PDB file of C-alpha atoms in Angstrom:
ATOM      1  CA  MET A   1      64.849 124.286 102.168  1.00  0.00           C
ATOM      2  CA  THR A   2      64.163 122.882 105.633  1.00  0.00           C
ATOM      3  CA  LYS A   3      67.068 121.401 107.531  1.00  0.00           C
ATOM      4  CA  GLY A   4      66.541 118.296 109.626  1.00  0.00           C
ATOM      5  CA  ARG A   5      63.192 116.699 110.162  1.00  0.00           C
ATOM      6  CA  SER A   6      59.814 118.222 109.396  1.00  0.00           C
ATOM      7  CA  ILE A   7      56.445 116.646 110.103  1.00  0.00           C
ATOM      8  CA  THR A   8      53.310 118.032 108.475  1.00  0.00           C
ATOM      9  CA  VAL A   9      50.106 116.853 110.081  1.00  0.00           C
ATOM     10  CA  GLY A  10      46.650 117.526 108.706  1.00  0.00           C
ATOM     11  CA  ARG A  11      43.325 116.535 110.189  1.00  0.00           C
ATOM     12  CA  ASN A  12      40.321 118.050 108.442  1.00  0.00           C
ATOM     13  CA  GLN A  13      40.914 121.807 108.357  1.00  0.00           C
ATOM     14  CA  ASN A  14      43.290 121.890 111.320  1.00  0.00           C
ATOM     15  CA  GLN A  15      46.763 121.656 109.834  1.00  0.00           C
ATOM     16  CA  GLY A  16      50.086 122.216 111.487  1.00  0.00           C
ATOM     17  CA  VAL A  17      53.773 121.768 110.890  1.00  0.00           C
ATOM     18  CA  PHE A  18      56.203 120.533 113.515  1.00  0.00           C
ATOM     19  CA  GLU A  19      59.863 121.052 112.636  1.00  0.00           C
ATOM     20  CA  GLN A  20      62.884 119.750 114.446  1.00  0.00           C
ATOM     21  CA  SER A  21      66.534 119.921 113.447  1.00  0.00           C
ATOM     22  CA  ILE A  22      69.734 118.811 115.106  1.00  0.00           C
ATOM     23  CA  HIS A  23      73.415 119.055 114.287  1.00  0.00           C
ATOM     24  CA  ILE A  24      75.237 115.728 114.055  1.00  0.00           C
ATOM     25  CA  ALA A  25      79.032 115.559 114.034  1.00  0.00           C
ATOM     26  CA  ALA A  26      79.135 113.013 111.208  1.00  0.00           C
ATOM     27  CA  SER A  27      79.074 113.122 107.430  1.00  0.00           C
ATOM     28  CA  ALA A  28      75.759 113.339 105.579  1.00  0.00           C
ATOM     29  CA  VAL A  29      76.450 109.894 104.081  1.00  0.00           C
ATOM     30  CA  VAL A  30      76.679 108.344 107.570  1.00  0.00           C
ATOM     31  CA  VAL A  31      73.619 110.243 108.829  1.00  0.00           C
ATOM     32  CA  GLU A  32      71.528 109.203 105.813  1.00  0.00           C
ATOM     33  CA  GLN A  33      72.244 105.542 106.577  1.00  0.00           C
ATOM     34  CA  CYS A  34      70.506 106.020 109.938  1.00  0.00           C
ATOM     35  CA  PHE A  35      67.181 106.626 108.208  1.00  0.00           C
ATOM     36  CA  THR A  36      67.611 104.366 105.176  1.00  0.00           C
ATOM     37  CA  ASN A  37      68.985 101.262 106.943  1.00  0.00           C
ATOM     38  CA  LEU A  38      66.124  99.685 108.901  1.00  0.00           C
ATOM     39  CA  ASP A  39      68.359  98.112 111.577  1.00  0.00           C
ATOM     40  CA  LEU A  40      70.107 101.437 112.230  1.00  0.00           C
ATOM     41  CA  MET A  41      66.769 103.297 112.212  1.00  0.00           C
ATOM     42  CA  HIS A  42      65.415 101.058 114.968  1.00  0.00           C
ATOM     43  CA  GLN A  43      68.465 101.831 117.127  1.00  0.00           C
ATOM     44  CA  TRP A  44      67.548 105.511 117.432  1.00  0.00           C
ATOM     45  CA  LEU A  45      63.764 105.559 116.949  1.00  0.00           C
ATOM     46  CA  ASN A  46      61.605 105.883 120.037  1.00  0.00           C
ATOM     47  CA  PRO A  47      61.477 102.338 121.493  1.00  0.00           C
ATOM     48  CA  ARG A  48      57.662 102.479 121.380  1.00  0.00           C
ATOM     49  CA  LEU A  49      57.752 103.060 117.599  1.00  0.00           C
ATOM     50  CA  ARG A  50      58.405 100.240 115.160  1.00  0.00           C
ATOM     51  CA  CYS A  51      58.726 100.444 111.383  1.00  0.00           C
ATOM     52  CA  LEU A  52      57.700  97.354 109.426  1.00  0.00           C
ATOM     53  CA  PRO A  53      58.244  97.156 105.672  1.00  0.00           C
ATOM     54  CA  VAL A  54      55.408  96.147 103.373  1.00  0.00           C
ATOM     55  CA  GLY A  55      57.359  93.748 101.190  1.00  0.00           C
ATOM     56  CA  GLN A  56      61.104  94.343 101.031  1.00  0.00           C
ATOM     57  CA  TRP A  57      62.465  97.314 103.026  1.00  0.00           C
ATOM     58  CA  SER A  58      63.400 100.296 100.882  1.00  0.00           C
ATOM     59  CA  THR A  59      63.298 104.071 101.001  1.00  0.00           C
ATOM     60  CA  GLU A  60      62.997 104.392  97.241  1.00  0.00           C
ATOM     61  CA  LEU A  61      60.081 106.283  95.698  1.00  0.00           C
ATOM     62  CA  GLY A  62      56.817 104.361  96.129  1.00  0.00           C
ATOM     63  CA  SER A  63      58.132 102.075  98.884  1.00  0.00           C
ATOM     64  CA  ARG A  64      55.616 101.236 101.600  1.00  0.00           C
ATOM     65  CA  SER A  65      55.868 100.555 105.303  1.00  0.00           C
ATOM     66  CA  ARG A  66      53.847 100.638 108.507  1.00  0.00           C
ATOM     67  CA  PHE A  67      54.860 102.541 111.608  1.00  0.00           C
ATOM     68  CA  ILE A  68      53.321 100.927 114.684  1.00  0.00           C
ATOM     69  CA  ILE A  69      53.170 102.635 118.057  1.00  0.00           C
ATOM     70  CA  LYS A  70      53.426 100.123 120.875  1.00  0.00           C
ATOM     71  CA  VAL A  71      50.482 101.048 123.089  1.00  0.00           C
ATOM     72  CA  PRO A  72      49.018  98.171 125.127  1.00  0.00           C
ATOM     73  CA  PHE A  73      45.866  96.680 123.561  1.00  0.00           C
ATOM     74  CA  ILE A  74      45.727  99.314 120.799  1.00  0.00           C
ATOM     75  CA  ASN A  75      48.967  99.377 118.726  1.00  0.00           C
ATOM     76  CA  PRO A  76      47.834 102.110 116.314  1.00  0.00           C
ATOM     77  CA  ALA A  77      49.510 102.006 112.918  1.00  0.00           C
ATOM     78  CA  LEU A  78      50.367 104.519 110.258  1.00  0.00           C
ATOM     79  CA  HIS A  79      50.601 103.332 106.672  1.00  0.00           C
ATOM     80  CA  SER A  80      53.315 105.170 104.785  1.00  0.00           C
ATOM     81  CA  VAL A  81      54.591 105.555 101.255  1.00  0.00           C
ATOM     82  CA  VAL A  82      57.774 107.323 100.134  1.00  0.00           C
ATOM     83  CA  ILE A  83      56.604 110.250  97.990  1.00  0.00           C
ATOM     84  CA  ASP A  84      59.906 112.103  97.527  1.00  0.00           C
ATOM     85  CA  ARG A  85      63.437 110.752  97.461  1.00  0.00           C
ATOM     86  CA  ALA A  86      66.809 112.284  96.694  1.00  0.00           C
ATOM     87  CA  PRO A  87      70.289 111.869  98.179  1.00  0.00           C
ATOM     88  CA  GLY A  88      69.955 112.909 101.825  1.00  0.00           C
ATOM     89  CA  LEU A  89      66.155 113.195 101.631  1.00  0.00           C
ATOM     90  CA  VAL A  90      63.227 110.862 102.308  1.00  0.00           C
ATOM     91  CA  VAL A  91      59.621 112.078 102.549  1.00  0.00           C
ATOM     92  CA  TRP A  92      57.025 109.633 103.878  1.00  0.00           C
ATOM     93  CA  GLN A  93      53.293 110.306 103.492  1.00  0.00           C
ATOM     94  CA  PHE A  94      51.162 108.789 106.262  1.00  0.00           C
ATOM     95  CA  THR A  95      47.571 107.645 106.551  1.00  0.00           C
ATOM     96  CA  GLY A  96      46.032 106.006 109.589  1.00  0.00           C
ATOM     97  CA  PHE A  97      45.068 107.546 112.920  1.00  0.00           C
ATOM     98  CA  PHE A  98      46.346 110.821 111.460  1.00  0.00           C
ATOM     99  CA  GLN A  99      47.340 111.990 107.999  1.00  0.00           C
ATOM    100  CA  GLY A 100      50.500 113.878 107.198  1.00  0.00           C
ATOM    101  CA  ARG A 101      54.051 113.814 105.925  1.00  0.00           C
ATOM    102  CA  ASP A 102      57.392 113.233 107.563  1.00  0.00           C
ATOM    103  CA  ARG A 103      60.396 114.781 105.814  1.00  0.00           C
ATOM    104  CA  TRP A 104      63.836 113.581 106.874  1.00  0.00           C
ATOM    105  CA  GLU A 105      66.637 115.534 105.284  1.00  0.00           C
ATOM    106  CA  CYS A 106      70.343 115.803 105.984  1.00  0.00           C
ATOM    107  CA  GLN A 107      72.451 118.667 104.715  1.00  0.00           C
ATOM    108  CA  PRO A 108      76.246 118.650 104.966  1.00  0.00           C
ATOM    109  CA  CYS A 109      78.031 121.516 106.714  1.00  0.00           C
ATOM    110  CA  ASP A 110      81.639 122.208 107.714  1.00  0.00           C
ATOM    111  CA  THR A 111      81.231 120.543 111.109  1.00  0.00           C
ATOM    112  CA  GLY A 112      79.048 117.559 110.168  1.00  0.00           C
ATOM    113  CA  THR A 113      75.416 117.451 109.099  1.00  0.00           C
ATOM    114  CA  TRP A 114      72.232 119.430 109.765  1.00  0.00           C
TER     115      TRP A 114
END
């Protein structure tokens, strides 16, 4: 199972996977709140990226949101839906200016969370 964050991007037949993982000296419960609590998420997301819920914010299965990249005059958006959810795991599927998935997972370890 992949630790950390994994983004799968597909455009026509060119598909690729970008994986990134970091160690955080905090419990998995605390780390998970940073990607399930919208206010906390916006504190560490790239300032040019904004997540807007479609309806009420949730990371439960089937929940929808839009991720907007703040680019002057363009503001491209990705429409997302949560397609997999478990404790410590959220997988968003995106459509928009690219198609792909973003898997955010936290796994506890002796010194914090991967």
